[in-house]
mmCIF file of C-alpha atoms and ligand atoms in Angstrom:
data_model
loop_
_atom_site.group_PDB
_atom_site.id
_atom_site.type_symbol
_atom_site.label_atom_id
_atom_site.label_comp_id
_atom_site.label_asym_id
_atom_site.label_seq_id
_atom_site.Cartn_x
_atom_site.Cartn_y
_atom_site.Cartn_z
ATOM 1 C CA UNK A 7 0.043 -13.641 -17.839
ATOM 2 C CA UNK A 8 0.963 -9.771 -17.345
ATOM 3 C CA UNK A 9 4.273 -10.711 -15.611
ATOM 4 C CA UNK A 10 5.811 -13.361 -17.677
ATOM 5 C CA UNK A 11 9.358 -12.545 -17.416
ATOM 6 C CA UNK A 12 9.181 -10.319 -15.173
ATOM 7 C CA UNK A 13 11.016 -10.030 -11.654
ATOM 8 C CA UNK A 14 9.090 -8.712 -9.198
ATOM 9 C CA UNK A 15 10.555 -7.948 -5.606
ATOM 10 C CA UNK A 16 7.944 -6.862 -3.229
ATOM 11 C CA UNK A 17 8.511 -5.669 0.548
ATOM 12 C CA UNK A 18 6.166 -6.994 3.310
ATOM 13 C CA UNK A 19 5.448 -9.886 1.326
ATOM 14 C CA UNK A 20 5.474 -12.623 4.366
ATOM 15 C CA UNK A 21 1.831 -10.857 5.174
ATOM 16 C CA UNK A 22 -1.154 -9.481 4.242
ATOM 17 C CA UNK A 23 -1.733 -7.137 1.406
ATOM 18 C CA UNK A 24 2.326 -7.966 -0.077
ATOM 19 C CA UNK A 25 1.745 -11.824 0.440
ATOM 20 C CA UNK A 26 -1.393 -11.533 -1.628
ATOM 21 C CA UNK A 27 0.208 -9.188 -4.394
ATOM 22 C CA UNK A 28 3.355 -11.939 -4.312
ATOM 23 C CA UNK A 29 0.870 -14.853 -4.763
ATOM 24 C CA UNK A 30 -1.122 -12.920 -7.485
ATOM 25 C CA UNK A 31 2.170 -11.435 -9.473
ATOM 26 C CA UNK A 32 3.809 -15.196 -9.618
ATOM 27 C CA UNK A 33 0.475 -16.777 -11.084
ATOM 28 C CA UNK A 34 0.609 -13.766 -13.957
ATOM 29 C CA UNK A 35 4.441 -15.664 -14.401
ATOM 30 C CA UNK A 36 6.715 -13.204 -12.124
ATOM 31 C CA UNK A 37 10.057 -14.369 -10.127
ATOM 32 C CA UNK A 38 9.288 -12.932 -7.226
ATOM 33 C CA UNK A 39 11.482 -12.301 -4.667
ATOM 34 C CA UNK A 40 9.512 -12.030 -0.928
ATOM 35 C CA UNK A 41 11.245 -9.282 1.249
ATOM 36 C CA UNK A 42 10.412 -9.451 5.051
ATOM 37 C CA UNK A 43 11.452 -8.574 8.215
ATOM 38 C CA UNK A 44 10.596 -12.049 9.437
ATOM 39 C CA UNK A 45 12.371 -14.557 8.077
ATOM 40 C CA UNK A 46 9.793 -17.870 8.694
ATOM 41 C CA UNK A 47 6.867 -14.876 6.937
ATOM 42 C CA UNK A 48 9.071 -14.547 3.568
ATOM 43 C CA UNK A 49 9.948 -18.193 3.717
ATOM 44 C CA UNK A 50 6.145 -19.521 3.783
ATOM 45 C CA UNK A 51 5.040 -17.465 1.132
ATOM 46 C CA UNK A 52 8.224 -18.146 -1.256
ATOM 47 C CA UNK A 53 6.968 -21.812 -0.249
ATOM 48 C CA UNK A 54 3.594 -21.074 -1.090
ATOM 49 C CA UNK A 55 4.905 -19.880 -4.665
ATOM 50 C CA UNK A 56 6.935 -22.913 -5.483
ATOM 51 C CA UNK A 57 4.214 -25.540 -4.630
ATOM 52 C CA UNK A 58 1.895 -23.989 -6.815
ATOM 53 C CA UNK A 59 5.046 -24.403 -10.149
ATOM 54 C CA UNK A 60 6.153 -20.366 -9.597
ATOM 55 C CA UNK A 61 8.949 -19.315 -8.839
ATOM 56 C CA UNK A 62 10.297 -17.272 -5.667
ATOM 57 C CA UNK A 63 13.038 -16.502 -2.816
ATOM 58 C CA UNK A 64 12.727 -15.438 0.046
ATOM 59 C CA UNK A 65 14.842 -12.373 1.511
ATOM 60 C CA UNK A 66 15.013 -11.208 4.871
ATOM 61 C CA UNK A 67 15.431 -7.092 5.749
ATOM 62 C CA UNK A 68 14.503 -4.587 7.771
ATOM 63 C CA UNK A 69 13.518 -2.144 5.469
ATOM 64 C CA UNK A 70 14.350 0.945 7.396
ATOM 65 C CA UNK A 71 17.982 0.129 7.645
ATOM 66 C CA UNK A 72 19.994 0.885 4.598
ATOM 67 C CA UNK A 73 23.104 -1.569 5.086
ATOM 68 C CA UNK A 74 19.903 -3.999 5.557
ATOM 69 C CA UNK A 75 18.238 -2.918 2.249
ATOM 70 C CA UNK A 76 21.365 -2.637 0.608
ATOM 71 C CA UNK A 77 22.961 -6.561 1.082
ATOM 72 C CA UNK A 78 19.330 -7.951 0.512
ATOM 73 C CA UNK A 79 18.859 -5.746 -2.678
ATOM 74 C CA UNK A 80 22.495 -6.956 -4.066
ATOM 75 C CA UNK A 81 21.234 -10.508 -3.103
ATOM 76 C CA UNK A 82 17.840 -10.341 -4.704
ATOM 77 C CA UNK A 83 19.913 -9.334 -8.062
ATOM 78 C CA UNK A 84 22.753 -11.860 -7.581
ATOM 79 C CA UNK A 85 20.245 -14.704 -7.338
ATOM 80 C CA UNK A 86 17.396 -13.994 -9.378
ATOM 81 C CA UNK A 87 18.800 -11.418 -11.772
ATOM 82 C CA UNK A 88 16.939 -7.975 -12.864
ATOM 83 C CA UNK A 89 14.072 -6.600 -10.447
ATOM 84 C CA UNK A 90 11.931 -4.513 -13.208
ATOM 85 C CA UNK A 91 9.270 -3.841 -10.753
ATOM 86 C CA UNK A 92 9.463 -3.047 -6.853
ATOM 87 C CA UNK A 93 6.477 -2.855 -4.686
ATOM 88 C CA UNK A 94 7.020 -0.754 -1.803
ATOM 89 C CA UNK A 95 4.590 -2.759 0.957
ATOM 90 C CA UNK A 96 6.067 -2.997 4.366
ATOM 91 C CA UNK A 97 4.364 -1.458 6.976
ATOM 92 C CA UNK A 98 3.559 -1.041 10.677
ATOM 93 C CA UNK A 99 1.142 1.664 12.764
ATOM 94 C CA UNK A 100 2.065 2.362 15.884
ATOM 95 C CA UNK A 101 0.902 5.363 18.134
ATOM 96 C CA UNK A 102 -2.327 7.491 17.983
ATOM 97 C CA UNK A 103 -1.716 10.375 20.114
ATOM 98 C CA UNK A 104 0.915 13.255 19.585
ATOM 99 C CA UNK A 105 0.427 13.919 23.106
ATOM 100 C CA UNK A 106 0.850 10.171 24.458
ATOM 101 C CA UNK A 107 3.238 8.987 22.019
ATOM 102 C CA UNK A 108 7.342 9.610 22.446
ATOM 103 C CA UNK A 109 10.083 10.134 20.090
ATOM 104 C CA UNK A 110 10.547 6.706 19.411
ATOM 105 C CA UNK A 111 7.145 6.364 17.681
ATOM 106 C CA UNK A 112 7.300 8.560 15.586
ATOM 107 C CA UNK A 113 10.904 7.767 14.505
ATOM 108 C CA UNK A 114 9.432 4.336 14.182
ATOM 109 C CA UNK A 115 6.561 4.976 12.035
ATOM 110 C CA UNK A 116 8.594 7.728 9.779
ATOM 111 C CA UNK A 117 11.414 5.376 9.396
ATOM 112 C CA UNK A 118 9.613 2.045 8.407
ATOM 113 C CA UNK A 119 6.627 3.661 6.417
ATOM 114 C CA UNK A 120 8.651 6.370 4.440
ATOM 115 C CA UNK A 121 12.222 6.234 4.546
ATOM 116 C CA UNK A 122 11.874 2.675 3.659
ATOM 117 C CA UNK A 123 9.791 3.638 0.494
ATOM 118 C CA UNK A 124 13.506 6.014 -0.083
ATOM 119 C CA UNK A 125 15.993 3.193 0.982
ATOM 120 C CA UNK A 126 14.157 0.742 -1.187
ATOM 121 C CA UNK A 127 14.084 2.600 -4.328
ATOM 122 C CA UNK A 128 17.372 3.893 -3.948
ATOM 123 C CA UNK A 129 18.861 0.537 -3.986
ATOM 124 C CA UNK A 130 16.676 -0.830 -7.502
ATOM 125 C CA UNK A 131 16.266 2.226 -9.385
ATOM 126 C CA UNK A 132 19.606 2.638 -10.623
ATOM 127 C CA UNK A 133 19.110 -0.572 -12.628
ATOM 128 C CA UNK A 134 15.608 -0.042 -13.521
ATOM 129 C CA UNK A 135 17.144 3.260 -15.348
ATOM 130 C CA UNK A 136 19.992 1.736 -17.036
ATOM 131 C CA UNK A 137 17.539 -0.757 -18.389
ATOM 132 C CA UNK A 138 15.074 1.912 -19.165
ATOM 133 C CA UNK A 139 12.358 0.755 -17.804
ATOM 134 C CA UNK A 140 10.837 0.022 -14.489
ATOM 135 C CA UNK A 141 7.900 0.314 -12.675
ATOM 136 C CA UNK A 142 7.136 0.853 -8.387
ATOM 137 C CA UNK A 143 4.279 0.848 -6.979
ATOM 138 C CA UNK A 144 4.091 2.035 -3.441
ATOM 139 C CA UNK A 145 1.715 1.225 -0.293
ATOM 140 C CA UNK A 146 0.320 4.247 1.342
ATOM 141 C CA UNK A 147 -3.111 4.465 3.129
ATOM 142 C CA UNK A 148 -6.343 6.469 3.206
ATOM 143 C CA UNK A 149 -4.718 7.735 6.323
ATOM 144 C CA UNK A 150 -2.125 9.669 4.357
ATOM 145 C CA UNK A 151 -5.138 11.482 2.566
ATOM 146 C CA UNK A 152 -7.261 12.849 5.211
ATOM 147 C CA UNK A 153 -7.173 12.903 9.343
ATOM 148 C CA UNK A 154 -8.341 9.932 10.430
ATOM 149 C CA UNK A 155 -5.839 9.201 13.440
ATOM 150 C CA UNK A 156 -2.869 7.241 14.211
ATOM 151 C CA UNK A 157 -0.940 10.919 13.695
ATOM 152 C CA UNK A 158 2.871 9.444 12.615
ATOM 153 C CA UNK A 159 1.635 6.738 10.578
ATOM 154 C CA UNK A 160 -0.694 8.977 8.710
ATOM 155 C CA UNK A 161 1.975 12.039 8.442
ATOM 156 C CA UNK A 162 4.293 9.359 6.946
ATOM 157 C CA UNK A 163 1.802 7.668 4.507
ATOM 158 C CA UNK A 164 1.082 11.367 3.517
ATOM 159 C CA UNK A 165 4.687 11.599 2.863
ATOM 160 C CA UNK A 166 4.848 8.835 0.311
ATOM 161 C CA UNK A 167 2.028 9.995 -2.273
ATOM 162 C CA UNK A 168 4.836 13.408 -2.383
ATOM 163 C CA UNK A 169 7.715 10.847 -2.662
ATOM 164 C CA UNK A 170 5.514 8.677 -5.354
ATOM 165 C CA UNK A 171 4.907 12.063 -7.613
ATOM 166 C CA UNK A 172 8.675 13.678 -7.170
ATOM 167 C CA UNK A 173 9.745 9.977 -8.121
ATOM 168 C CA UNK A 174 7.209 10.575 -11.127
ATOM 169 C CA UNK A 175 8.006 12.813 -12.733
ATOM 170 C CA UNK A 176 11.781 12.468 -11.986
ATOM 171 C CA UNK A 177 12.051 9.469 -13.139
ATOM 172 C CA UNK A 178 9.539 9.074 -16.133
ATOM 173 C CA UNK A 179 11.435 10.367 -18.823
ATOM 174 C CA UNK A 180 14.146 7.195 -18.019
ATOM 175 C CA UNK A 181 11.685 4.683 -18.181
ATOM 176 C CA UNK A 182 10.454 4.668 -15.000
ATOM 177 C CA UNK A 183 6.568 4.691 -13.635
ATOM 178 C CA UNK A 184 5.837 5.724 -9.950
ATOM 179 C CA UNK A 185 2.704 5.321 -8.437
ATOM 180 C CA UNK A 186 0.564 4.842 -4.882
ATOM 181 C CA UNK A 187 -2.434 3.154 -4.137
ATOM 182 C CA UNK A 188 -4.261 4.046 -0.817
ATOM 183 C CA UNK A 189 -6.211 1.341 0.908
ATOM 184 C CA UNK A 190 -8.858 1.590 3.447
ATOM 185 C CA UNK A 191 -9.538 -0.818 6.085
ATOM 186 C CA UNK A 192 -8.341 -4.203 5.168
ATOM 187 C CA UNK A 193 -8.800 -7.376 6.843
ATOM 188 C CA UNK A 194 -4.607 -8.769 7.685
ATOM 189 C CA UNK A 195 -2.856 -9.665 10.528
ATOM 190 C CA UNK A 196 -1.537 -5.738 11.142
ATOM 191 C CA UNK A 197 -5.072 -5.375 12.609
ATOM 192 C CA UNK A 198 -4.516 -8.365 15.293
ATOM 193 C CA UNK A 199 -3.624 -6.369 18.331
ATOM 194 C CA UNK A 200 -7.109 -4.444 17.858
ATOM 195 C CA UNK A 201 -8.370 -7.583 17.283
ATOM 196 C CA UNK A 202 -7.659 -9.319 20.462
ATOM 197 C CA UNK A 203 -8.895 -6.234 22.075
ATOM 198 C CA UNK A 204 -11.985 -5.916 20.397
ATOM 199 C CA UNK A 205 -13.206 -8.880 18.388
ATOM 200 C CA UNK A 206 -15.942 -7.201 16.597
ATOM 201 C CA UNK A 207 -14.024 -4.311 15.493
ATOM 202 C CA UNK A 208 -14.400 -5.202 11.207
ATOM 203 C CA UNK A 209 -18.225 -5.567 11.915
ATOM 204 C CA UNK A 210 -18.146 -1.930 13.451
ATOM 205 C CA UNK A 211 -15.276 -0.489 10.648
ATOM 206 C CA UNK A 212 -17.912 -1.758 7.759
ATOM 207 C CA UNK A 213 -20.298 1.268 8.910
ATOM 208 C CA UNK A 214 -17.829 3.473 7.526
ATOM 209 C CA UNK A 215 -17.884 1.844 4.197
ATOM 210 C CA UNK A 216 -20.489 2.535 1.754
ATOM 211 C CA UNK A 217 -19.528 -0.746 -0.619
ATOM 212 C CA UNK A 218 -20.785 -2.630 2.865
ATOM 213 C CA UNK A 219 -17.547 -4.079 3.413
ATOM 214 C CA UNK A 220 -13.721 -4.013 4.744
ATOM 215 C CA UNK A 221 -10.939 -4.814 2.219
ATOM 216 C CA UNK A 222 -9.813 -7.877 1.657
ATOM 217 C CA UNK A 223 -5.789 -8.451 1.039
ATOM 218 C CA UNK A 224 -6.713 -9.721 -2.591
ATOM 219 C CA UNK A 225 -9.069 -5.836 -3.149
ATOM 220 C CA UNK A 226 -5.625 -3.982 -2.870
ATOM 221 C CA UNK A 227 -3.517 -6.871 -4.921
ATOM 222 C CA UNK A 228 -5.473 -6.477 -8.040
ATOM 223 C CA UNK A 229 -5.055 -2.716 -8.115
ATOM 224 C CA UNK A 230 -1.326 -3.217 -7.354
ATOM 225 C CA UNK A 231 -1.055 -5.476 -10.181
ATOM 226 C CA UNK A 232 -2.444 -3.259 -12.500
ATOM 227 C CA UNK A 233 -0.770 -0.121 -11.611
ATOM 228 C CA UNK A 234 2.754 -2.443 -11.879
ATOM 229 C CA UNK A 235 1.238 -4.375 -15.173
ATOM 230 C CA UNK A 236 1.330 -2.747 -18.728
ATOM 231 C CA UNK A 237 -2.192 -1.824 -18.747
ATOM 232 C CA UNK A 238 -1.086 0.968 -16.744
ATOM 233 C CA UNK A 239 1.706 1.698 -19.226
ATOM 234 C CA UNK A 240 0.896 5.434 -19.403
ATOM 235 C CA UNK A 241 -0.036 5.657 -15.378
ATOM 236 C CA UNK A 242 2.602 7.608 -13.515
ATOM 237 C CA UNK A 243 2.750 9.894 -10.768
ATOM 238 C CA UNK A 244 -1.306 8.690 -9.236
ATOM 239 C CA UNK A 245 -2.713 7.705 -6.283
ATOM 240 C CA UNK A 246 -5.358 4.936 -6.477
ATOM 241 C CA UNK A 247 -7.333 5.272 -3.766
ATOM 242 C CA UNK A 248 -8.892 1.481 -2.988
ATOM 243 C CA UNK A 249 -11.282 2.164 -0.360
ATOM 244 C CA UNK A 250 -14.980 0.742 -0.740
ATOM 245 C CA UNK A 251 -16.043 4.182 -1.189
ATOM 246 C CA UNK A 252 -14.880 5.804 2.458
ATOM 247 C CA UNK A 253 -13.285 8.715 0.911
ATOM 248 C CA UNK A 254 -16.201 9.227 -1.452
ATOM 249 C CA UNK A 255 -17.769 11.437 0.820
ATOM 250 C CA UNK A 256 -19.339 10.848 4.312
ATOM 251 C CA UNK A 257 -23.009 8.597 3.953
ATOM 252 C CA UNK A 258 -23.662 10.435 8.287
ATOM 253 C CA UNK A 259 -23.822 13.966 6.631
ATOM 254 C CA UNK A 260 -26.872 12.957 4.435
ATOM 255 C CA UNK A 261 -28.203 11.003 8.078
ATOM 256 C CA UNK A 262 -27.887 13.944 10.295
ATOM 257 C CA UNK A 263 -29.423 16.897 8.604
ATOM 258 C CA UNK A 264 -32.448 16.779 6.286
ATOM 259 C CA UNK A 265 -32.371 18.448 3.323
ATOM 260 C CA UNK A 266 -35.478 16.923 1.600
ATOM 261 C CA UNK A 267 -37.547 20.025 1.147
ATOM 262 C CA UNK A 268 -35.489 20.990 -1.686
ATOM 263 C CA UNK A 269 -34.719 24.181 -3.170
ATOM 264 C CA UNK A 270 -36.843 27.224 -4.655
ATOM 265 C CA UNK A 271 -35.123 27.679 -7.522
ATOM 266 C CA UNK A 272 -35.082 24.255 -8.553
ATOM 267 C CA UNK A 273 -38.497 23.478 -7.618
ATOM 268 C CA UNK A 274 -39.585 26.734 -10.387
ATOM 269 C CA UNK A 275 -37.714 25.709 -12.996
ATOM 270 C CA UNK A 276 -38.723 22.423 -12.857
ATOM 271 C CA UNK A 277 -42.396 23.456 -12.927
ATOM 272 C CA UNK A 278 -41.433 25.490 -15.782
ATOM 273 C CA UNK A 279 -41.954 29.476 -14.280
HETATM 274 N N1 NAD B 316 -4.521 -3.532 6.615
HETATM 275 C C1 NAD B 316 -4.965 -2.305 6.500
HETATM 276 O O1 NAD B 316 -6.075 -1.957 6.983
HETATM 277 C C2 NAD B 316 -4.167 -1.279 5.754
HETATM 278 C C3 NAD B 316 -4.802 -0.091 5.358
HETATM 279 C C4 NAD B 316 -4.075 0.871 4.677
HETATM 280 C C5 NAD B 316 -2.746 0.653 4.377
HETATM 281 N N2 NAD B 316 -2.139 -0.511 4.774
HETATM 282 C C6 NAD B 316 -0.718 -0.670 4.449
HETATM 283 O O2 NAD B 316 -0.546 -1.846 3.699
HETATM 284 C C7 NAD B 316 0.789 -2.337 3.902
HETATM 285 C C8 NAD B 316 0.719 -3.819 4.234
HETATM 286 O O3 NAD B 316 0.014 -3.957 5.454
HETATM 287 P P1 NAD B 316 -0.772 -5.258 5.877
HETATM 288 O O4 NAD B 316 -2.087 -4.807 6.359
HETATM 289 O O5 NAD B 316 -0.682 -6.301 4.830
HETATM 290 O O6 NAD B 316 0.069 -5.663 7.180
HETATM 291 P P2 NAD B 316 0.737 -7.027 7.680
HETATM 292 O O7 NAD B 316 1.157 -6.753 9.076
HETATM 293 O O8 NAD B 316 -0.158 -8.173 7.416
HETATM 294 O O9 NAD B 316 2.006 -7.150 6.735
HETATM 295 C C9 NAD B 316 3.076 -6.254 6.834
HETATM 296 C C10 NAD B 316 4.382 -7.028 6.670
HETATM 297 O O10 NAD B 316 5.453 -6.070 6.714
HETATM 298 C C11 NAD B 316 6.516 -6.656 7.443
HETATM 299 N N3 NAD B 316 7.376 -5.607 8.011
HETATM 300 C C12 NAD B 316 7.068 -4.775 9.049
HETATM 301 N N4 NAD B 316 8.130 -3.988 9.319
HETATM 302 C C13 NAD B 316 9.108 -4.345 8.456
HETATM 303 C C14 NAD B 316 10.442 -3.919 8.261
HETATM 304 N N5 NAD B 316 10.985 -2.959 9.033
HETATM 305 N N6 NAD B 316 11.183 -4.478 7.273
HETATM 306 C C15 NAD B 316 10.645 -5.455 6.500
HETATM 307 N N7 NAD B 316 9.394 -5.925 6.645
HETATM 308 C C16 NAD B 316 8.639 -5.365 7.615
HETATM 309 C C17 NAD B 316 5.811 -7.469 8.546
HETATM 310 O O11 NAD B 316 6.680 -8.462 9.102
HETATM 311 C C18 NAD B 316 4.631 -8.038 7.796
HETATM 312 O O12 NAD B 316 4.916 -9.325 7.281
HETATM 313 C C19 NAD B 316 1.378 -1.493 5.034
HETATM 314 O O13 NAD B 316 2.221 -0.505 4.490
HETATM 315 C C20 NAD B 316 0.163 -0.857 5.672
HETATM 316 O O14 NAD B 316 0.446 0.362 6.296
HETATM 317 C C21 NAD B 316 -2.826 -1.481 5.438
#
């Protein structure tokens, strides 16, 4: 029980990757209060919390709006009393093109996916530091580590692991630990557009991944948890990257060119000359 005690307020969490960290974080013994932008999402999993004996409420926002952020962050406090740990989840991709995509995209996908992580914080980490002590954990993406499309999203995700290390170190020395984990592909409902377009599209995503599989919502949960949990208690400033492998290195190189015949000088030296 890592979280007894602990309250635990976690954007996003009517879905995917946050409803599995808020189901996870109130069986360790968290209050956990479920931030989303839709109301009946935050509801079902704050439901979902108090039939299993935990305890929850459910908050709605729109993280990218700070009067928004601001009233539910007040609320979250009023009712529940201290958040010691924020998880900075919410999300949406939209756009893959900088030459197809307008304005609005992009202000879209730079407002939800990064100044949210800013708005968010803001509003909890003045309390975190007069407590002296605190701990947020933020929601990035492989996409904000190398190109791999989707342009806005993945300039904004990049954004975060430079928010999550200025937050770092900034913060630290008040108490405060700041870090980013970095899924890959992970089988939630974000992926249900594709889906309906192209049924088969996890079967053809598991080629990229050399563990054999997509995520699973529960893969990036447990590395959330520990990152937020005291076992991480002198982990600040890092990016977990939670990936099956993708960013390992690229399994086609090895396919496409043959390298088998070795090397002279390794071939000599092994024979000894
Ligand atoms: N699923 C993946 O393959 C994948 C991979 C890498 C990173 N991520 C990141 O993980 C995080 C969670 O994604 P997910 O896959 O669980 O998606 P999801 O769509 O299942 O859940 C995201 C939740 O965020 C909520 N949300 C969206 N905009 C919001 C806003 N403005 N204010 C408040 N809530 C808002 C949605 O209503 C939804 O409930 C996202 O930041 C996403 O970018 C996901």
């Amino acid at each position: 029980m890592r979280f007894e005690g602990r309250g635990v307020l976690v954007t996003g969490g009517g879905s995917g990757i946050g409803r599995s960290t808020c189901l996870r974080v109130a069986a360790e013994g968290a209050r956990v209060a479920v931030v989303d932008l839709r109301a009946e999402r935050a509801q079902e999993t704050a439901q979902e919390i108090a039939a299993s004996g935990g305890r929850a409420i459910a908050l709605t926002a729109d993280v990218s709006k700070s009067a928004s952020v601001d009233n539910m962050a007040a609320s979250a406090i009023d009712a529940f009393g201290p958040i010691d740990t924020l998880v900075n989840n919410a999300g949406i991709a939209a756009g893959d093109d900088i030459l197809t995509f307008d304005e609005s995209t992009w202000d879209l996908n730079l407002s939800v996916v990064l100044k949210s992580v800013f708005l968010v914080s803001r509003a909890l980490l003045p309390a975190m530091i007069e407590a002296g002590s605190g701990t947020i954990v933020n929601v990035s993406s492989v996409n904000g580590l190398t190109g791999i499309g989707e342009e806005a999203y993945s300039a904004a995700k990049a954004g975060m692991i430079n928010l999550t290390q200025n937050m770092a170190i900034k913060y630290g020395p008040r108490g405060v630990r700041v870090n980013v984990v970095c899924p890959g592909t992970v089988r939630t409902p974000i992926w249900d557009g594709v889906v309906a377009d192209k049924p088969q599209i996890f079967d053809e995503l598991t080629r990229w991944y050399p563990l054999g599989r997509v995520g699973e919502p529960e893969d990036i949960a447990a590395a959330i948890l520990f990152l937020a949990s005291s076992d991480a208690s002198w982990i600040t400033g890092q990016t977990l990257t939670v990936d099956g492998g993708l960013t390992a290195g690229n399994p086609r190189l090895l396919e496409d060119v043959d390298i088998d015949a070795g090397f002279p000088d390794a071939a000599n030296q092994k024979e000894g000359l």
